[in-house]
CSV table of C-alpha atoms in Angstrom, one decimal:
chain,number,residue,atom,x,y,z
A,13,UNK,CA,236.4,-84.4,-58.9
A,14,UNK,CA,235.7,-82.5,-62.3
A,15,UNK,CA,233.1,-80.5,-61.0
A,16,UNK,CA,235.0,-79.7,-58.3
A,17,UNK,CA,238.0,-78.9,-60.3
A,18,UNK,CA,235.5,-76.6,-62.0
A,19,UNK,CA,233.9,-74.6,-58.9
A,20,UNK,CA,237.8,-73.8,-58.2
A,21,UNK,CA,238.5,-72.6,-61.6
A,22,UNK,CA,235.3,-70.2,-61.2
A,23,UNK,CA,236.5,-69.1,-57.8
A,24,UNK,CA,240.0,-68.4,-58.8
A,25,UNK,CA,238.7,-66.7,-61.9
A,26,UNK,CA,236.2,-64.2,-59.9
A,27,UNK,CA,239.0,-63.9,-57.3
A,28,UNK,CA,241.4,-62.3,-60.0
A,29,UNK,CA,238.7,-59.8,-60.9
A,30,UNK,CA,238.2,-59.2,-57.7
A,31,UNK,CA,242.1,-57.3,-57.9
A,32,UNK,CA,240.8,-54.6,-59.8
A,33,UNK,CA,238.3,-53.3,-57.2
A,34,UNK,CA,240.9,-51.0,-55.5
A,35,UNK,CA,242.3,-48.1,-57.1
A,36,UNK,CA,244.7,-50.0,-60.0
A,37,UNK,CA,243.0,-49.5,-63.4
A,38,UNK,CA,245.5,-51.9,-64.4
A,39,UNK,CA,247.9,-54.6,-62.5
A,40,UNK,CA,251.4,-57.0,-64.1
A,41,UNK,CA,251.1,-60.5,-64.0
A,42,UNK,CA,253.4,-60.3,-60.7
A,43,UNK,CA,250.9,-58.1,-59.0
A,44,UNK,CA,247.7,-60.5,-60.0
A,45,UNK,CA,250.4,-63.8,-58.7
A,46,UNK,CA,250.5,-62.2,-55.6
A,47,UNK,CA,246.9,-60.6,-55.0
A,48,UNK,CA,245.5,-64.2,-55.4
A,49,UNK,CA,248.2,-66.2,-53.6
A,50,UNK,CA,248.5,-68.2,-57.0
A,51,UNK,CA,251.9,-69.5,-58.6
A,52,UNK,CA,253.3,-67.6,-61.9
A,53,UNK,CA,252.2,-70.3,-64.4
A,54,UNK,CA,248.2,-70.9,-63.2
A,55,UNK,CA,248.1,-66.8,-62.9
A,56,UNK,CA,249.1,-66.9,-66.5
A,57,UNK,CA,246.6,-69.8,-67.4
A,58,UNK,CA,244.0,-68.1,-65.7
A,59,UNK,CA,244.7,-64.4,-67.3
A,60,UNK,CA,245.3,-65.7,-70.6
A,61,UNK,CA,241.5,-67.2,-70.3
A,62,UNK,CA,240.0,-64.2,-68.8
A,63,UNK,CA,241.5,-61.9,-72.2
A,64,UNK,CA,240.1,-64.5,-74.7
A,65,UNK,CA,236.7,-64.0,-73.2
A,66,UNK,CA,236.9,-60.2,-72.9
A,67,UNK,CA,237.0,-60.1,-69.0
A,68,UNK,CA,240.2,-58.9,-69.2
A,69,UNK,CA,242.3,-57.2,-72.0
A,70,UNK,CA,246.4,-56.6,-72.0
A,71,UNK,CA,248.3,-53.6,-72.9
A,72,UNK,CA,250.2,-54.0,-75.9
A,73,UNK,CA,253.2,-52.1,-74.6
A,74,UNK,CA,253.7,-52.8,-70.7
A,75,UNK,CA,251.4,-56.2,-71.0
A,76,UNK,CA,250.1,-55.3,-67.9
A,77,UNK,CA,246.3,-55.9,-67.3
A,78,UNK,CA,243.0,-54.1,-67.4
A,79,UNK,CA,239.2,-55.1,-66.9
A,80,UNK,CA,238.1,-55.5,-70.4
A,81,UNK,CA,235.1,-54.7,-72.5
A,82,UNK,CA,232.9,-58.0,-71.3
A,83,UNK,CA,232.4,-56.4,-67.6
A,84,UNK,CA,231.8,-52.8,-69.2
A,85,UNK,CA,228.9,-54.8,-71.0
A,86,UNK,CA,227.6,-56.8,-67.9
A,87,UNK,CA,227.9,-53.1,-65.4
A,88,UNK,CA,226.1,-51.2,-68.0
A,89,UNK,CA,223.7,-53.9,-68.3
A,90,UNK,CA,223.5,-54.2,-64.5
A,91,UNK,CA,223.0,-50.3,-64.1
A,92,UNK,CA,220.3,-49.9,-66.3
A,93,UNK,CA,218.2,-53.1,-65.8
A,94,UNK,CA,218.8,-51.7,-62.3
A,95,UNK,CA,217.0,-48.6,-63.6
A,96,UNK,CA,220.7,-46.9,-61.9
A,97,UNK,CA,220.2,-44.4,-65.3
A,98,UNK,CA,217.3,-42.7,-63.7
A,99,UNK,CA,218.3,-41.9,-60.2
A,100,UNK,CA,220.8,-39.0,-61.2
A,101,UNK,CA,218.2,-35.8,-60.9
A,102,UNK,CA,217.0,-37.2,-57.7
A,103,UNK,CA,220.7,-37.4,-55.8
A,104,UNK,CA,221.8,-34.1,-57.0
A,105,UNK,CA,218.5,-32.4,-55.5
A,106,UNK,CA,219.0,-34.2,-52.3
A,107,UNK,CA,222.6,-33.5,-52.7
A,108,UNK,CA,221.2,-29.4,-53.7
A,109,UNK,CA,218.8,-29.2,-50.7
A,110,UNK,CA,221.4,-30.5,-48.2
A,111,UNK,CA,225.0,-29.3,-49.5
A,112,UNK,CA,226.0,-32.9,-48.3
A,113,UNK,CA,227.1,-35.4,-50.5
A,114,UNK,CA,225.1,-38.4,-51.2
A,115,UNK,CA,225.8,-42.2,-52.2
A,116,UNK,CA,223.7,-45.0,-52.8
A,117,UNK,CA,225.0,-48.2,-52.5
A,118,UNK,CA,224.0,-51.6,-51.9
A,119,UNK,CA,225.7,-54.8,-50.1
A,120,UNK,CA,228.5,-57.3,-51.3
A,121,UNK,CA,229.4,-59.4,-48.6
A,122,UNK,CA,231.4,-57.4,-45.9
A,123,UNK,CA,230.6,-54.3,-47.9
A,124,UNK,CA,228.7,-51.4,-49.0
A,125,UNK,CA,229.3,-51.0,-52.8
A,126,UNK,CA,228.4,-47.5,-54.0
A,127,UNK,CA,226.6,-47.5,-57.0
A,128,UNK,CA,226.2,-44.1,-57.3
A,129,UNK,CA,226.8,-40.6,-55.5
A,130,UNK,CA,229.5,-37.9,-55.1
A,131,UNK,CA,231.7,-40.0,-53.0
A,132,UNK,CA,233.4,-41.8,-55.8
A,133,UNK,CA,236.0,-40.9,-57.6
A,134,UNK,CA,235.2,-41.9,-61.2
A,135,UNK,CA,239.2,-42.2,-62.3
A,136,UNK,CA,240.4,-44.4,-59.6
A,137,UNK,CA,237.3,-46.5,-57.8
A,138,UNK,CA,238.3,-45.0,-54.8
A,139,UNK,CA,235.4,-45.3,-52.5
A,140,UNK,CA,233.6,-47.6,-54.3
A,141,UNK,CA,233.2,-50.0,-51.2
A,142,UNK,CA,233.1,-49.4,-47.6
A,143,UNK,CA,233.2,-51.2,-44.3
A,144,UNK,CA,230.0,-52.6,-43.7
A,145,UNK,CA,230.5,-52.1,-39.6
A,146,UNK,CA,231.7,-48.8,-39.5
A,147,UNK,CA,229.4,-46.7,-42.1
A,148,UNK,CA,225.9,-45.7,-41.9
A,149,UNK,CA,224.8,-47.4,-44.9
A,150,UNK,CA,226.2,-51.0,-44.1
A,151,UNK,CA,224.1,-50.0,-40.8
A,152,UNK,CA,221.4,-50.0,-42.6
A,153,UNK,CA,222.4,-52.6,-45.3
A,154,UNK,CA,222.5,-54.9,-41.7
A,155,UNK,CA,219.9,-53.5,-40.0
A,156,UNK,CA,216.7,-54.5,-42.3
A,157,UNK,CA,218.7,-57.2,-44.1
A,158,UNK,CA,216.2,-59.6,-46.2
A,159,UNK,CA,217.3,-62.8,-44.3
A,160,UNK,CA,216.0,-60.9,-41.3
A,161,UNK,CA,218.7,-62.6,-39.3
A,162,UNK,CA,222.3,-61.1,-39.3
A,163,UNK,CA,224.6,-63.6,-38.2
A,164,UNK,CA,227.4,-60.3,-37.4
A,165,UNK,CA,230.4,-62.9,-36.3
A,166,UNK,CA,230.3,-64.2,-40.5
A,167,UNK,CA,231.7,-60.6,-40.9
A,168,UNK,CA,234.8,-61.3,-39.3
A,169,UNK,CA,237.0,-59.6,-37.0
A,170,UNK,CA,235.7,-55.5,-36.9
A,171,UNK,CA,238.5,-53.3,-38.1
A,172,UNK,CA,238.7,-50.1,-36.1
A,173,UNK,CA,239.4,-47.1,-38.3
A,174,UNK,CA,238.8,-44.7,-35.9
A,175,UNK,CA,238.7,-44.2,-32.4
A,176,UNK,CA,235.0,-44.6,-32.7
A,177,UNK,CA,234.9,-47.6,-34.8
A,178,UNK,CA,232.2,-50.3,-33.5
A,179,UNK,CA,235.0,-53.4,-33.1
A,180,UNK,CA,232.7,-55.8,-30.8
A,181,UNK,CA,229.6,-57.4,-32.6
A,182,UNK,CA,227.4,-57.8,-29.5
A,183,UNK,CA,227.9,-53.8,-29.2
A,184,UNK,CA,227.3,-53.5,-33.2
A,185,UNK,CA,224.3,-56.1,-33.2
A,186,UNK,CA,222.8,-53.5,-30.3
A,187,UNK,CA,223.4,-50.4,-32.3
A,188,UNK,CA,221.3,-52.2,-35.5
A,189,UNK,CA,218.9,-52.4,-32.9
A,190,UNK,CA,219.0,-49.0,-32.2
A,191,UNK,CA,218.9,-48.4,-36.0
A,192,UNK,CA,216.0,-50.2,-36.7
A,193,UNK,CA,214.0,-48.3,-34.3
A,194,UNK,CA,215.1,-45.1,-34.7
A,195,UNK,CA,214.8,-45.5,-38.8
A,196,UNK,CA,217.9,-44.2,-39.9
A,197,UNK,CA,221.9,-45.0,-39.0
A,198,UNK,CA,224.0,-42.4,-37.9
A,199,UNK,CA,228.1,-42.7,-38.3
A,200,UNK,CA,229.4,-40.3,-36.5
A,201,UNK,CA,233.4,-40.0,-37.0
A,202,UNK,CA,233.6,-43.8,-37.3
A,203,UNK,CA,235.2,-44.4,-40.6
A,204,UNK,CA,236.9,-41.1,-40.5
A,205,UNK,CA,237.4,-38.1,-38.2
A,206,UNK,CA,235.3,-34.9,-38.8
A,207,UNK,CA,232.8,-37.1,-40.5
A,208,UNK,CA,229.3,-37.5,-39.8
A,209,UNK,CA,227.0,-39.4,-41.9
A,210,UNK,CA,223.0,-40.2,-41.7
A,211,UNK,CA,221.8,-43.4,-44.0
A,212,UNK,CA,218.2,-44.2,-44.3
A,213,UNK,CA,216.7,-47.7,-46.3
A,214,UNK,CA,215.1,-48.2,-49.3
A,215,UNK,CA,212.9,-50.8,-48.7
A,216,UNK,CA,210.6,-53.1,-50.6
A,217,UNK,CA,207.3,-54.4,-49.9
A,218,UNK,CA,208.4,-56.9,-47.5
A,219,UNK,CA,210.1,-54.3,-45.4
A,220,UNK,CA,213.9,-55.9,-46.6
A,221,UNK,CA,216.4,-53.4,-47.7
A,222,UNK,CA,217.5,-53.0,-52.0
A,223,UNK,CA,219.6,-50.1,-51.4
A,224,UNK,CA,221.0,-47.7,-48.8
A,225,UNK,CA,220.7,-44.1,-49.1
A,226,UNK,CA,223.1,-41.8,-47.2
A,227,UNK,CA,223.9,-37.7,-46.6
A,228,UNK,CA,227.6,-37.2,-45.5
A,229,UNK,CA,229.1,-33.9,-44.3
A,230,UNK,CA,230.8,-32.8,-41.0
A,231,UNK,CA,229.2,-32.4,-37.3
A,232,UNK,CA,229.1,-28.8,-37.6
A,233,UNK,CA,226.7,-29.1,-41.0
A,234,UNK,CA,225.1,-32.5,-39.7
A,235,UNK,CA,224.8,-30.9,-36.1
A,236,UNK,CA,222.6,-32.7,-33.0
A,237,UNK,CA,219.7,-30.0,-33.4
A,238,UNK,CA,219.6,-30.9,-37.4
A,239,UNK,CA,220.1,-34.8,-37.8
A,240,UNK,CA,216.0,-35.1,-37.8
A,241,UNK,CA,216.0,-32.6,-40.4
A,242,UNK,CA,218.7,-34.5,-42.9
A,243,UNK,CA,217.1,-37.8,-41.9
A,244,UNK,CA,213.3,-36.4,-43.4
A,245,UNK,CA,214.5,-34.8,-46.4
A,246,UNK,CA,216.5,-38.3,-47.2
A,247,UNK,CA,213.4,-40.6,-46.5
A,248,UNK,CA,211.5,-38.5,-49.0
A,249,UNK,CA,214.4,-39.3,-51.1
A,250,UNK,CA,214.0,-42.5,-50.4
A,251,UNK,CA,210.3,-43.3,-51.3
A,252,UNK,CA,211.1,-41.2,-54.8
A,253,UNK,CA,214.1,-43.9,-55.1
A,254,UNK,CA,211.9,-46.8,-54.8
A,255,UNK,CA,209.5,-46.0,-57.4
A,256,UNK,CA,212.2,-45.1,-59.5
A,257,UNK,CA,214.2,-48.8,-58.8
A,258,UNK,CA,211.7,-51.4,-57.2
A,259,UNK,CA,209.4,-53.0,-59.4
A,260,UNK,CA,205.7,-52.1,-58.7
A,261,UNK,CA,204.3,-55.4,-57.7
A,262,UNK,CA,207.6,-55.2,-55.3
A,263,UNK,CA,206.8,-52.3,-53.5
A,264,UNK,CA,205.6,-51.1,-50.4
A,265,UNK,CA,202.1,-49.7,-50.5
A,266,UNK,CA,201.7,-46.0,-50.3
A,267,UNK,CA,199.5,-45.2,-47.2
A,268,UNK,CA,195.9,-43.7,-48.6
A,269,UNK,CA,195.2,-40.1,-48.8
């Protein structure tokens, strides 16, 4: 019973972090009570041990809460064992060569976290994570997934943003398929109208996806005749990405000259 007492401390604990990952930089004790579905007093518990270990800090003068200097220290950590610190030069000339904007981003359970690229907005989060289902690169985060198996119904019900949304997983598991073939996902005004967005993999030795690289602009700069022509200069992105971020025993063989 202890341990399990324990594993529902731990969930509850990562569930209250998980309230800052919208747009709030910081949230009351009322707001975190209600995020989690938890009473007053265990929010309060649970907040109070979060602070004393520097995973949370509280404003002196509203008492309101903010992430605190322990996750700074684990993301930095994260982004540069990630070898995330050496990527920048190669996104801005993709981002140069295409006047698109680019993202990286990698998956989190229904999601696409971006890790880096000019879709985030670096004061409010906003963007950070995107709808697996209805984006090029959870497409692609899907398509060459590492357990080689997708089991689509774990991702839920499908949420339709648009009018284009994918909202039936026998229709999404068939356009993976298509994306697997084809080598690159296209979203084309699915997760927003007057978007277009090509995503191509960056993929380890084994074929499995690390990260998923995408070019977003409109239909009229992403037109039909010119998908083929964002999708190459992306995969040579790509292969410059995985040198940069895969270790070397880890990565795919370059093909002889």
């Amino acid at each position: 019973m202890a341990a399990d007492g324990g594993v529902q401390s731990v969930r509850r604990a990562i569930g209250m972090l998980g309230c800052f990952g919208g747009g709030d930089a910081s949230l009351s004790l009322s707001d975190l009570s209600r995020r989690t579905g938890l009473s007053t007093s265990t929010t309060h518990r649970l907040a109070r041990t979060l602070t004393g270990a520097g995973f949370l800090e509280q404003e002196t003068r509203t008492g309101r809460y903010r992430l605190g200097p322990s996750i700074t220290e684990l993301g930095q950590l994260s982004f540069h064992r990630r070898g995330l610190h050496r990527i920048a030069p190669e996104l801005a000339e993709l981002a140069r060569i295409t006047s698109a904007t680019v993202d990286l981003a990698v998956r989190n359970d229904r999601h696409a976290v971006i890790l880096s690229g000019g879709s985030l907005n670096p004061d409010s989060g906003v963007g950070l994570r995107r709808p697996l289902h209805s984006t090029a690169l959870g497409k692609v985060l899907l398509a060459w997934d590492p357990e080689g198996s997708v089991e689509l119904e774990a991702l839920g019900p499908l949420r339709a943003l648009t009018g284009r949304t994918i909202v039936d997983h026998a229709e999404l598991r068939a356009e993976l398929a298509r994306v697997r073939e084809s080598g690159y996902a296209l979203n084309d005004g699915e997760s927003g109208d007057g978007i277009r967005t090509v995503a191509v993999p960056v993929l380890d030795g084994q074929n499995h996806v690390r990260y998923a690289l995408a070019v977003r602009s409109t239909p009229l700069v992403i037109s039909d005749a010119r998908i083929g022509w964002f999708v190459t200069h992306a995969r040579a992105c790509a292969r410059a990405l995985e040198v940069l971020l895969i270790p070397p025993a880890e990565r795919r063989l370059r093909p002889s000259v």
